[in-house]
CSV table of C-alpha atoms in Angstrom, one decimal:
chain,number,residue,atom,x,y,z
A,1,UNK,CA,16.7,95.9,246.9
A,2,UNK,CA,14.8,93.1,245.2
A,3,UNK,CA,12.5,94.5,242.5
A,4,UNK,CA,10.9,91.1,241.6
A,5,UNK,CA,7.9,91.5,244.1
A,6,UNK,CA,7.3,95.0,242.8
A,7,UNK,CA,7.4,93.9,239.2
A,8,UNK,CA,5.1,90.9,240.1
A,9,UNK,CA,2.6,93.2,241.8
A,10,UNK,CA,2.7,95.6,238.8
A,11,UNK,CA,2.2,92.7,236.5
A,12,UNK,CA,-0.8,91.4,238.4
A,13,UNK,CA,-2.4,94.8,238.8
A,14,UNK,CA,-2.0,95.4,235.0
A,15,UNK,CA,-3.5,92.0,234.3
A,16,UNK,CA,-6.6,92.8,236.5
A,17,UNK,CA,-7.1,96.1,234.7
A,18,UNK,CA,-6.5,94.6,231.2
A,19,UNK,CA,-8.8,91.6,231.7
A,20,UNK,CA,-11.5,93.7,233.3
A,21,UNK,CA,-11.4,96.0,230.3
A,22,UNK,CA,-11.4,93.1,227.9
A,23,UNK,CA,-14.5,91.7,229.5
A,24,UNK,CA,-16.3,95.1,229.2
A,25,UNK,CA,-15.2,95.3,225.6
A,26,UNK,CA,-16.5,91.8,224.9
A,27,UNK,CA,-19.8,92.4,226.5
A,28,UNK,CA,-20.3,95.8,224.8
A,29,UNK,CA,-19.2,94.5,221.4
A,30,UNK,CA,-21.6,91.6,221.7
A,31,UNK,CA,-24.5,93.8,222.7
A,32,UNK,CA,-23.8,96.4,220.1
A,33,UNK,CA,-23.5,93.9,217.3
A,34,UNK,CA,-27.1,92.7,218.0
A,35,UNK,CA,-28.8,96.1,218.4
A,36,UNK,CA,-30.8,97.9,215.7
A,37,UNK,CA,-30.6,101.4,217.4
A,38,UNK,CA,-27.6,102.8,215.6
A,39,UNK,CA,-27.3,106.0,217.7
A,40,UNK,CA,-27.1,104.2,221.1
A,41,UNK,CA,-24.7,101.5,219.9
A,42,UNK,CA,-22.4,103.9,218.1
A,43,UNK,CA,-22.2,106.1,221.3
A,44,UNK,CA,-21.6,103.2,223.6
A,45,UNK,CA,-19.0,101.6,221.3
A,46,UNK,CA,-17.2,105.0,221.0
A,47,UNK,CA,-17.2,105.4,224.8
A,48,UNK,CA,-15.8,101.9,225.5
A,49,UNK,CA,-13.3,102.4,222.7
A,50,UNK,CA,-12.0,105.6,224.2
A,51,UNK,CA,-11.7,103.9,227.6
A,52,UNK,CA,-9.9,101.0,226.1
A,53,UNK,CA,-7.4,103.3,224.3
A,54,UNK,CA,-6.7,105.2,227.6
A,55,UNK,CA,-6.8,102.4,230.1
A,56,UNK,CA,-7.1,98.8,228.8
A,57,UNK,CA,-4.5,98.9,226.1
A,58,UNK,CA,-1.8,100.6,228.3
A,59,UNK,CA,-2.5,98.0,231.0
A,60,UNK,CA,-1.9,95.2,228.4
A,61,UNK,CA,1.4,96.9,227.4
A,62,UNK,CA,2.4,97.3,231.0
A,63,UNK,CA,1.6,93.7,231.6
A,64,UNK,CA,3.8,92.6,228.7
A,65,UNK,CA,6.7,94.8,229.8
A,66,UNK,CA,6.6,93.8,233.4
A,67,UNK,CA,6.4,90.1,232.4
A,68,UNK,CA,9.2,90.3,230.0
A,69,UNK,CA,11.5,92.1,232.5
A,70,UNK,CA,10.7,89.4,235.1
A,71,UNK,CA,11.5,86.6,232.6
A,72,UNK,CA,14.7,88.3,231.5
A,73,UNK,CA,15.9,89.2,235.0
A,74,UNK,CA,15.2,85.7,236.4
A,75,UNK,CA,15.9,83.5,233.4
A,76,UNK,CA,12.7,81.6,233.7
A,77,UNK,CA,12.6,80.3,230.1
A,78,UNK,CA,12.2,77.7,228.8
A,79,UNK,CA,9.9,76.2,231.4
A,80,UNK,CA,7.0,74.7,229.6
A,81,UNK,CA,4.3,76.2,231.9
A,82,UNK,CA,5.7,79.7,231.1
A,83,UNK,CA,5.8,79.1,227.4
A,84,UNK,CA,2.2,77.9,227.4
A,85,UNK,CA,1.3,81.0,229.5
A,86,UNK,CA,2.9,83.3,227.1
A,87,UNK,CA,1.1,81.7,224.1
A,88,UNK,CA,-2.2,82.1,225.9
A,89,UNK,CA,-1.4,85.8,226.7
A,90,UNK,CA,-0.5,86.2,223.0
A,91,UNK,CA,-3.9,84.8,222.0
A,92,UNK,CA,-5.6,87.1,224.5
A,93,UNK,CA,-3.7,90.0,223.0
A,94,UNK,CA,-5.0,89.0,219.6
A,95,UNK,CA,-8.5,88.9,221.0
A,96,UNK,CA,-8.0,92.3,222.5
A,97,UNK,CA,-7.0,93.6,219.0
A,98,UNK,CA,-10.0,92.0,217.4
A,99,UNK,CA,-12.4,93.5,220.0
A,100,UNK,CA,-10.8,96.9,219.5
A,101,UNK,CA,-11.3,96.7,215.8
A,102,UNK,CA,-14.9,95.6,216.3
A,103,UNK,CA,-15.6,98.5,218.6
A,104,UNK,CA,-14.0,100.8,216.0
A,105,UNK,CA,-16.2,99.4,213.2
A,106,UNK,CA,-19.3,99.8,215.3
A,107,UNK,CA,-18.4,103.4,216.4
A,108,UNK,CA,-17.8,104.4,212.8
A,109,UNK,CA,-20.9,102.6,211.5
A,110,UNK,CA,-19.0,99.9,209.5
A,111,UNK,CA,-20.2,96.3,209.1
A,112,UNK,CA,-19.2,94.0,212.0
A,113,UNK,CA,-17.3,90.9,211.2
A,114,UNK,CA,-16.8,87.7,213.2
A,115,UNK,CA,-20.1,87.4,215.1
A,116,UNK,CA,-19.1,83.9,216.4
A,117,UNK,CA,-15.9,85.3,217.9
A,118,UNK,CA,-17.7,88.3,219.4
A,119,UNK,CA,-20.4,86.0,220.9
A,120,UNK,CA,-17.7,83.8,222.5
A,121,UNK,CA,-15.2,86.5,223.5
A,122,UNK,CA,-16.3,86.7,227.1
A,123,UNK,CA,-16.1,82.9,227.6
A,124,UNK,CA,-12.7,82.7,225.8
A,125,UNK,CA,-11.3,85.5,228.0
A,126,UNK,CA,-12.5,83.8,231.2
A,127,UNK,CA,-11.2,80.4,230.2
A,128,UNK,CA,-7.8,81.8,229.1
A,129,UNK,CA,-7.5,83.7,232.4
A,130,UNK,CA,-8.3,80.5,234.3
A,131,UNK,CA,-5.6,78.6,232.4
A,132,UNK,CA,-3.0,81.4,233.0
A,133,UNK,CA,-3.8,81.4,236.7
A,134,UNK,CA,-3.5,77.6,237.0
A,135,UNK,CA,-0.2,77.6,235.1
A,136,UNK,CA,1.2,80.5,237.2
A,137,UNK,CA,0.2,79.0,240.6
A,138,UNK,CA,0.9,75.3,240.1
A,139,UNK,CA,3.7,75.5,237.5
A,140,UNK,CA,2.9,71.9,236.5
A,141,UNK,CA,5.7,71.3,234.0
């Protein structure tokens, strides 16, 4: 039995859940960072943080595992399109960590750092996903 289609479906499903969660994290972090009502923003940041820890982060980890297994099983490296895709996913993983830390700071009442990155996190995520999709579909090099 060929497990590649199953791994690929798992990889894509995990990506959808992860990116959806990241977009929610980005929007909520941006909104919370601009609000003066401390009670509402702390509660919302805490709720999204809990969701992220239960759903978004495990989806990211599942995406990484399924992707690594596919690469190892099929010997896809060192195609340049795949290397670029992995680098972009690494950058998205770093942004995920940054958004998680931002939500933790907001939920615990700490000062928020990196307003520029928070403000641009949604656009960065969308652009990165577009690049990943184009690379995976067209495999240009």
